[in-house]
Short mmCIF file of C-alpha atoms in Angstrom, two decimals:
data_model
loop_
_atom_site.label_atom_id
_atom_site.label_comp_id
_atom_site.label_asym_id
_atom_site.label_seq_id
_atom_site.Cartn_x
_atom_site.Cartn_y
_atom_site.Cartn_z
CA MET A 1 -128.84 -83.37 147.59
CA HIS A 2 -125.73 -85.57 147.01
CA SER A 3 -125.73 -89.12 147.66
CA LEU A 4 -123.41 -91.83 148.02
CA PRO A 5 -123.21 -94.39 144.77
CA MET A 6 -124.73 -97.81 145.15
CA GLN A 7 -121.25 -99.15 145.67
CA PRO A 8 -119.21 -96.88 148.30
CA LEU A 9 -115.67 -96.67 147.00
CA ASN A 10 -113.07 -97.91 149.30
CA LEU A 11 -109.52 -96.68 150.05
CA LYS A 12 -107.28 -99.18 151.25
CA VAL A 13 -103.45 -98.81 152.60
CA ASP A 14 -101.80 -102.06 153.46
CA SER A 15 -98.16 -103.10 154.44
CA VAL A 16 -96.67 -99.67 154.80
CA ALA A 17 -93.14 -99.97 155.98
CA LEU A 18 -91.15 -96.60 156.54
CA SER A 19 -87.67 -96.15 158.29
CA PHE A 20 -85.15 -93.50 158.51
CA GLY A 21 -81.56 -95.46 158.68
CA ASP A 22 -81.83 -97.76 161.55
CA ARG A 23 -85.11 -95.94 162.79
CA TYR A 24 -88.26 -97.45 161.75
CA ILE A 25 -91.14 -95.12 161.89
CA LEU A 26 -94.11 -97.36 160.25
CA ARG A 27 -94.24 -101.22 160.38
CA ASP A 28 -96.80 -103.38 158.61
CA VAL A 29 -99.34 -100.44 158.76
CA TYR A 30 -102.89 -100.73 157.41
CA LEU A 31 -105.77 -98.79 157.43
CA ASP A 32 -108.85 -98.39 155.27
CA CYS A 33 -111.40 -95.51 154.55
CA LYS A 34 -114.68 -95.84 152.79
CA GLN A 35 -117.13 -93.33 151.28
CA GLY A 36 -119.41 -91.98 153.97
CA GLU A 37 -117.09 -92.07 156.91
CA ILE A 38 -114.38 -89.87 158.80
CA VAL A 39 -111.36 -91.84 159.82
CA GLY A 40 -109.39 -90.17 162.87
CA LEU A 41 -105.93 -90.95 163.14
CA LEU A 42 -103.89 -90.20 166.35
CA GLY A 43 -100.69 -90.71 168.01
CA ARG A 44 -97.69 -89.04 169.45
CA ASN A 45 -95.57 -86.10 168.02
CA GLY A 46 -93.42 -87.89 165.58
CA CYS A 47 -95.10 -91.50 165.51
CA GLY A 48 -95.67 -90.89 161.51
CA LYS A 49 -99.06 -89.62 161.40
CA SER A 50 -98.37 -87.07 158.72
CA CYS A 51 -95.84 -89.24 156.94
CA LEU A 52 -98.42 -91.79 156.38
CA LEU A 53 -100.75 -89.23 154.78
CA LYS A 54 -97.92 -88.27 152.31
CA ILE A 55 -97.06 -92.00 151.39
CA ILE A 56 -100.89 -92.26 150.53
CA PHE A 57 -100.69 -89.24 148.82
CA GLY A 58 -97.66 -90.27 146.73
CA THR A 59 -95.04 -87.52 147.90
CA LEU A 60 -92.99 -89.73 150.56
CA THR A 61 -91.72 -92.87 149.35
CA PRO A 62 -91.47 -95.51 151.82
CA GLN A 63 -89.84 -98.87 151.82
CA TYR A 64 -92.98 -100.51 150.72
CA LYS A 65 -96.67 -99.57 150.49
CA TYR A 66 -99.80 -100.79 149.01
CA VAL A 67 -102.64 -98.08 148.19
CA SER A 68 -105.62 -98.98 146.35
CA ILE A 69 -109.24 -97.68 145.52
CA ASN A 70 -111.87 -100.84 144.99
CA ASP A 71 -108.60 -102.96 144.68
CA GLN A 72 -106.97 -100.93 142.23
CA TYR A 73 -103.72 -99.96 142.57
CA ILE A 74 -102.63 -96.50 143.25
CA ARG A 75 -98.89 -95.61 142.45
CA ARG A 76 -99.40 -92.14 143.21
CA GLY A 77 -101.95 -90.36 145.05
CA PHE A 78 -101.50 -86.67 143.87
CA ILE A 79 -101.69 -87.91 140.18
CA ASP A 80 -105.05 -89.56 140.77
CA THR A 81 -107.85 -86.87 141.03
CA ARG A 82 -109.90 -89.27 143.73
CA ILE A 83 -107.58 -88.34 146.57
CA ALA A 84 -107.11 -84.49 147.95
CA TYR A 85 -104.65 -83.49 150.72
CA LEU A 86 -104.37 -80.80 153.18
CA PRO A 87 -100.64 -80.36 154.05
CA GLN A 88 -99.83 -78.87 157.51
CA HIS A 89 -98.45 -75.78 155.81
CA ASN A 90 -100.46 -73.13 153.93
CA TYR A 91 -100.65 -73.93 150.35
CA LEU A 92 -102.56 -71.14 148.89
CA PRO A 93 -100.27 -68.78 146.96
CA ARG A 94 -99.64 -65.69 149.28
CA GLY A 95 -100.69 -62.27 147.59
CA MET A 96 -103.64 -64.22 145.05
CA ARG A 97 -107.49 -63.34 145.61
CA VAL A 98 -109.34 -66.05 147.34
CA ASP A 99 -112.15 -66.11 144.48
CA GLN A 100 -109.70 -66.44 141.82
CA LEU A 101 -108.18 -69.52 143.80
CA ALA A 102 -111.15 -70.98 144.34
CA ARG A 103 -112.33 -71.31 140.80
CA THR A 104 -109.14 -73.49 140.08
CA LEU A 105 -109.70 -76.04 142.86
CA VAL A 106 -113.53 -76.35 143.52
CA ALA A 107 -115.23 -78.75 141.75
CA GLU A 108 -118.38 -77.01 139.61
CA LYS A 109 -120.77 -79.43 140.81
CA HIS A 110 -119.97 -78.15 144.51
CA TRP A 111 -119.67 -74.90 143.48
CA ASP A 112 -122.98 -73.11 144.49
CA GLU A 113 -122.64 -74.62 147.93
CA PHE A 114 -119.09 -73.43 148.36
CA ALA A 115 -119.89 -70.17 147.30
CA ALA A 116 -122.86 -70.25 149.77
CA SER A 117 -120.37 -70.92 152.70
CA PRO A 118 -119.88 -67.91 155.31
CA ALA A 119 -116.15 -68.02 154.79
CA TYR A 120 -116.33 -67.57 151.35
CA ILE A 121 -119.21 -64.86 151.49
CA MET A 122 -116.84 -62.75 153.87
CA HIS A 123 -113.46 -63.52 152.48
CA GLY A 124 -113.87 -64.22 148.73
CA GLN A 125 -112.76 -60.79 147.51
CA LYS A 126 -109.79 -60.79 149.70
CA GLN A 127 -106.35 -61.68 149.07
CA THR A 128 -104.62 -64.72 150.98
CA ASP A 129 -101.88 -62.81 152.94
CA LYS A 130 -104.93 -60.21 154.05
CA LEU A 131 -106.37 -63.40 155.85
CA SER A 132 -105.55 -64.41 159.43
CA GLY A 133 -104.48 -67.92 159.84
CA GLY A 134 -107.55 -69.35 160.95
CA GLU A 135 -109.64 -67.90 157.95
CA LEU A 136 -107.09 -68.87 155.56
CA ARG A 137 -107.20 -72.58 157.11
CA GLN A 138 -110.93 -72.71 156.67
CA LEU A 139 -110.87 -71.50 153.21
CA GLU A 140 -108.02 -74.06 152.30
CA MET A 141 -110.11 -76.76 153.83
CA LEU A 142 -113.26 -75.83 152.12
CA MET A 143 -111.61 -75.91 148.63
CA ILE A 144 -110.17 -79.33 149.23
CA LEU A 145 -113.48 -80.91 150.63
CA TYR A 146 -115.33 -78.91 147.36
CA SER A 147 -112.84 -80.52 145.22
CA ASN A 148 -113.90 -83.51 142.82
CA ALA A 149 -111.76 -85.89 144.90
CA ASP A 150 -113.65 -88.84 146.32
CA PHE A 151 -111.01 -89.29 149.53
CA ILE A 152 -109.57 -86.54 151.57
CA LEU A 153 -106.32 -86.37 153.58
CA LEU A 154 -106.23 -83.60 156.39
CA ASP A 155 -103.33 -82.96 158.08
CA GLU A 156 -103.53 -80.68 161.40
CA PRO A 157 -106.62 -79.18 159.85
CA PHE A 158 -107.55 -77.16 163.20
CA THR A 159 -104.35 -75.53 163.53
CA HIS A 160 -104.43 -71.81 164.25
CA VAL A 161 -108.39 -72.19 164.70
CA SER A 162 -110.39 -70.76 167.15
CA PRO A 163 -112.82 -73.25 169.19
CA VAL A 164 -115.70 -71.86 167.71
CA GLN A 165 -113.97 -72.33 163.72
CA SER A 166 -113.27 -75.72 165.08
CA ASP A 167 -117.11 -76.50 165.78
CA VAL A 168 -118.05 -74.88 161.93
CA PHE A 169 -114.92 -77.25 160.68
CA LYS A 170 -116.73 -80.37 162.24
CA GLN A 171 -120.04 -79.68 160.90
CA GLN A 172 -118.29 -79.04 157.30
CA LEU A 173 -116.27 -82.25 157.80
CA ARG A 174 -119.54 -84.20 158.70
CA LYS A 175 -121.54 -82.76 155.75
CA ALA A 176 -118.70 -83.62 153.42
CA ALA A 177 -118.31 -86.94 154.58
CA LYS A 178 -122.26 -87.76 153.28
CA THR A 179 -120.31 -88.26 150.06
CA LYS A 180 -116.41 -88.51 150.27
CA GLY A 181 -114.29 -90.51 152.82
CA ILE A 182 -111.97 -88.36 155.10
CA ILE A 183 -108.75 -89.10 156.76
CA VAL A 184 -107.91 -86.67 159.62
CA THR A 185 -104.88 -86.33 161.99
CA ASP A 186 -104.70 -83.53 164.56
CA HIS A 187 -102.71 -82.99 167.44
CA GLN A 188 -105.99 -81.72 169.05
CA TYR A 189 -107.02 -85.16 170.01
CA TYR A 190 -110.69 -84.03 171.46
CA ASN A 191 -111.53 -82.75 167.93
CA ILE A 192 -110.39 -85.79 166.40
CA VAL A 193 -112.23 -88.06 168.78
CA ASP A 194 -115.40 -85.59 168.28
CA VAL A 195 -115.93 -85.95 164.62
CA SER A 196 -114.71 -89.37 163.88
CA ASP A 197 -116.71 -92.33 162.98
CA ARG A 198 -113.50 -94.49 163.41
CA ILE A 199 -110.41 -93.83 165.52
CA ILE A 200 -106.73 -95.59 164.39
CA LEU A 201 -103.88 -95.11 166.98
CA ILE A 202 -100.34 -94.99 165.49
CA ASP A 203 -98.25 -96.65 168.27
CA ASN A 204 -95.09 -97.98 168.23
CA GLY A 205 -95.29 -97.78 164.62
CA TYR A 206 -98.29 -100.02 164.26
CA THR A 207 -101.94 -99.41 163.43
CA ARG A 208 -104.24 -100.20 166.37
CA HIS A 209 -107.88 -100.02 165.17
CA LEU A 210 -109.66 -98.75 168.41
CA SER A 211 -113.32 -99.83 169.05
CA ASP A 212 -113.82 -97.35 171.67
CA PRO A 213 -112.25 -93.96 172.37
CA GLU A 214 -111.23 -95.12 176.13
CA GLU A 215 -108.52 -97.49 174.32
CA LEU A 216 -106.67 -94.37 173.88
CA VAL A 217 -105.79 -94.78 177.77
CA ARG A 218 -104.82 -98.10 177.68
CA TYR A 219 -102.29 -97.69 175.08
CA GLY A 220 -101.15 -94.69 176.95
CA TYR A 221 -101.72 -92.37 174.31
CA LEU A 222 -103.91 -90.39 177.46
CA SER A 223 -103.64 -90.79 181.07
CA ARG A 224 -107.51 -89.98 181.06
CA MET A 225 -110.61 -89.28 178.74
#
């Protein structure tokens, strides 16, 4: 059974500023995520949620950012093995067998647990292009969750996923969060509200740390809960 270290790691993202021309997307953005919690990131389409995850991972360069793990500066998250990222689009190569890909992505210490998952048992011998969108998305997320990374960034993990699969996803996220920190965003806000320990709303370029999901109505993200 895995457990958190004596002093859980803390990922901090501070003073993020991003603009395209004269249009500011993110202004002085701050968020943090500790091992053992799920942080939900919400906001209207085009508000910068995906941009923020890419900035943390290091694949998008803003005007300014400060990303650290336990106060150690992280220049590029994709080089640091402590951070893993699930993009909006499918990342597994087409035409390759799931089990071959899993062997390169899943941490050895997590292999038995990953291999026991129903999704892998059902589809491990198949090629990726033989899977439905939901099946592929579930396997992609599992491989990220069972990687060596301490922090997981998930961009639209519920895309192409049925309500039943969404419930399974949330169980898997909660299980992974016992040892990892997870930042997740999705346009299906109800899944984010349901699975997250904390909610952060991007509103007019700023991050608003909510103490209650009802504040999503106050800030105009929802008309009602």
